Amino acid sequence: MSTALAEPMEVTPEANRLADAFALVRRSKLALLGGVITLLFFGVGTVGAAIVLVPSLQHLYLDQNLIDTLKPPLTGGHLLGTDNLGRDLAWRVAAGTGISLLVGVAVTALSVVVGMTLGAVSGYFRGAIDWLISGLIDLTWGFPLLLLAVIVVGILQPGLTSVIVAVAVVNWAGFARIIRAETMSLREREFVEAARALGVPHWRIILRHVIPNTVGSTLIMSSYYVAYTVIAEAGLSFIGMGAQAPTPSLGVMIFSGRDYLYVDAWMAIVPGVAIALIVLGLNTLGDSLRDVFDPRLRRF
Amino acid sequence: MRNFVLRRLTFSIFLVFLSSIVVFFGMRAAPGDVTTQLVNPANSYSAYLVPNLKHILGLDKPLLSQYFSFMGNTLRGHPGISLINGDPISRIIGSAGLETLKLGGAAFILTLVTAIPLGILAARRHNSLLDQGTTFVAVLGMGIPNFFLAVLLISLFSIHLRWLPAAGSSGIRFLILPAFVLSAEAIAITLRLVRSSVLEQLSRDYVRSLRARGLPEWRVVGVHAFRNALPPVFALIGTLARNLLAYTMIVEVIFRWPGLGYQLVQSILERYYTLAQVLALMLTVLVIFFNLLADLGQQFADPRVREGGRG
Amino acid sequence: MRLAGRRISGPKGPGLGRRRESLSAHDDHVEGLLEQYVEQSIDRRQFFKRAGALGLSMSAASALLAPVASAARRVPAAAALTRGGTFIEGYDRDFTKMDSAQSGWADPGYYALYEFTMIRDVKGKIVPAMAESWTISPDGKTWTLHIRKGLKFQSGAPCTAKDVAENFNVFRGPKTGQNAIFWPPMTVSEGPNNTVVLKLKKPDAALPETLATEYSMIENLAMRKTLGAKYGATGADGTGPFKLTEFTPGKQVRVTRWDAYPGSNIPFLQNHGKAYVNEVRWVPITQASGRANEMESGTVHAVKNPAGQDVGRLKGDSNLVVQEWPAIANSFMSPNWGLKTLGFNDIRVRQALSHAIDRVGIAKSVFFGHAVPTYGPIAPNFKWYNHAVEQYNQFDPGKAAKLLDQAGWVKGSSGIREKNGQKLSFTHLDWAAQAQGKLIMEAIVPMMKNIGVEMTVKSLESAAFFPAYPKSQSFGYEWLWSAPVDVLVIFNVIPSPAYNGGLKDLKAAFTQWQTAKNDKQLQAAAQKVQLIWAAKLPKIPIVTRNDIWVHSKKVHGWNPTQTMLYPLYNDVWVEH
């Protein structure tokens, strides 16, 4: 046995698939649109996150002017107009997008780590542990986020932290489910058997061989789940259980804007369109990626 | 299959009890309680009134004993009275449940009545303007968050056109906007599914032979193809029902529709313990049931999604 | 009211002593009177009598009548009184139990189900209701209330002086009555000939103010005992013109006319018999913008407090009548004196915070002009308002900055003021249920930043707010109560004396109020209280929002006033 083969390597087909994906995106107009919108989301979101997190920049979305309230777009130096306290709507939407991005990424990262770990462990080891974890998965992954979130918020107090906890508690199961299925099929492959025969420890197999092969599915799911999280955060903030004013969460802005629909509909419409665009972009991207990688992941 | 159902049932019962404990102790652990709604704090800072009230409501007994009496009463069907206004909880749940049923039922019917015919038509006229149009609308329906849709519709139909009321529940007119908003995503999903399913059927051989036999087109598509296209749609019902249950909360709050979702949000925010506990329990049971239905449906429709292997 | 294209308004002559805000309200009462005359629900003699009660001279009243009288002949008579039908009223919050002794707040439904022993008229004067007259002994310590004979509860049980006395005892007991704090120490007993005798420990001329509140309305205590915690929800029993039919919080409260109602003797009511409408229904419309919307689409007949931005539109709607005046309320901010580190116990710091607030700007942006800046603790339309408060608390950021400098708070490198290493930075708690409080505070945060004070606002729901606010660094609140000075007494010690600091002169003024022997002394005490409050700021008053009452032109006899929380329903009738 050649020492060069200390650990059997399998050429991941994923790399080829990735190239296919980019080719597809370039060709399909819808996929391209989805990609562009997602990029825009990340761009604006990063700027927004910056102005939310950096204290000296916060004035951009906090400065108020009690005389110039509820102005329509393109008046007085405000690209999208002002809200009921004279604050610049464009900066507020940017900040809101930033918050959505932060929450979306934070929750998804959390869910991926937990979901991947549990899913891989469950699919790899089978037996009692699998029984337990897949039972948990079955029950959690379909649980309506909103209901759970309302209860969690009731216990923890409204706020972005509660939203993150609530969404993560449900989201991990979606990842775990897919990872588990993939792990179960992967573990039957020859290279894994060979590695076992060589005495490679379990954790190494999982980490270096199983997980990298699930990247594609994870990417697709992440795209959907970030969109899902953005809606969930906005929805919860809308009914008063998420971010609180004056935090410029997009959901909070739509909620405040409701009262002014007659005098200045922009206040509610701009953040709403922003959310819709973000979600559509992410969903479309996810759909195209899925069409390339794995039609089995068809999500309803 | 049987192993699956058995395991689910075990876990479900466990989950119901777990959630009852979490909700009960969690809410008590949170600061504040329902007495702030019953006693105007600014008007009676004399320290007598609140402890007296707590005693009457049984809130000063040890938590564990409160939990057991609550569970005991609920399981026997007498969860007690609302702490806020003395209304028997069974009555509250009854009337709120009816309202939610009205809303959910209307949304469900709306979904079926809209999505199925449109889906069939779109499949029949594959790639036509109608087909592309409905697909586009469906994509929108899945992307636009329902609370934003509600705001848009209220702005248009209620504030500017004055055709429909913005909130409330005193008649059929009040049902239109909430039912539509609630069903928006369901319509989009069902539409796409019906379309793709019927499309798939239309490419089958038996369709060609039926047509060759001279059957009118509407029978071929509307009866035979449609019937064969149904299984995946049936599978969807559990998922749809579960999603509807979740969205009713937002829709009820926006449109001030006094159903279970509205009551849940209110009772949690204002710490109406008993009501919140009962509602949370009820909704957990419902969700678990719908989930089971959804998963069974999935397995029935698509064996590839079945959990990997047996044992 | 517009008749033949001319707007008819009340007299503005000198010597009538009214201010601008109450002038518009006065107009509405005069207009209401004219409307009633045209509708022929009152005759000429009654018109003059009531116009006189509003302060109009005979000549002024006749002048008003002239164009109307001729117009009345030209224009077909307005709708005649029609009985029956349902009156639907939109409410700006959700419902609490229909129980005057023990509830979360007071709902308009109380005015339909229950009655007062005495009540305030449009000018705030206490007039008879269930107590048709009362006498006070010369030493001011013994009050004898003569209760009307033949009164009954809706269940059929009689309501005598004995029942009234028992109610009073429930109301004034700290363990049983939510309003007990306002009752002076006394003994209550039934007297001969259907009277209630109150023996006070010390004379208290303000006692009627307490009796004329919503928490002193008379209930059937026997039924209350039977139903226990369910009283006010599954059933209620009072002496008012309607009986409780349905109580579904979140959805509606319905009451039906009680046909055996013996009628009311309240002087300013026109209908002294049973009610006109068959049913009154209240629906909660917690979203402010929804209230205007439902008025315009006709799903409700009347509503309270539409959102400020919608009022202009409603006023332009020819199918609606809009009445507006400052509420008997005030939104204030309360920094915690007990926290010496933040310097709130230093009068200069409090005054600085107050001078930083642009009250006019808030009234304009948050309330769209439908609010009144308050420089003292009570709004200008109070019958005993003290003008002198306006010399304090004017918007002056320059002065605020100077005061803070003098107090030793100097701007640091971050732009926030510091003293001895402590930043002038605090968290303000806001009660989420009062949506406008949040907006006011949102507007104030940058105003504070402007003078170098860093304020963060945390908005909490009731269940979380009330336990937290006594320990907060600052909290905000809006009180709404028909007896303003009594409320100030409460808020001087809420959440605790340590929180607000003990102001000796203020306490003395309150004692003066509570031991006043007649109206003149009450007025003097009230004015003193306001002045000291404005100067020393135990709490910082901000604005008083206007109460805005809207009703469809098809509704008649629905007359909210500035002195009681809600209108009575005896006179209400709806065209149908």
XYZ file of N, CA, C and O in Angstrom, chain A residues 177 296, chain B residues 298-299 302-308:
44
model
N -31.871 17.768 8.875
C -32.578 16.765 8.099
C -31.842 16.412 6.825
O -31.613 15.240 6.512
N -34.073 17.145 -5.641
C -34.767 16.506 -4.538
C -35.125 17.508 -3.444
O -35.985 17.284 -2.617
N -46.252 13.697 2.542
C -45.013 13.738 1.769
C -44.560 12.337 1.391
O -44.197 12.065 0.256
N -44.603 11.469 2.371
C -44.146 10.111 2.110
C -45.040 9.413 1.112
O -44.584 8.683 0.242
N -44.110 11.105 -2.388
C -42.772 11.105 -2.971
C -41.848 10.179 -2.209
O -41.206 10.577 -1.250
N -41.775 8.952 -2.627
C -40.988 7.962 -1.873
C -39.525 8.339 -1.748
O -38.840 7.843 -0.879
N -39.033 9.215 -2.626
C -37.624 9.553 -2.529
C -37.315 10.358 -1.274
O -36.207 10.394 -0.795
N -38.328 11.010 -0.762
C -38.090 11.851 0.409
C -38.216 11.044 1.688
O -37.924 11.505 2.759
N -38.653 9.840 1.542
C -38.809 8.985 2.731
C -37.500 8.926 3.492
O -36.437 8.927 2.914
N -37.584 8.889 4.775
C -36.365 8.847 5.582
C -35.502 7.678 5.142
O -35.991 6.599 4.869
N -34.192 7.906 5.065
C -33.274 6.939 4.458
C -33.343 5.553 5.086
O -32.919 5.348 6.211
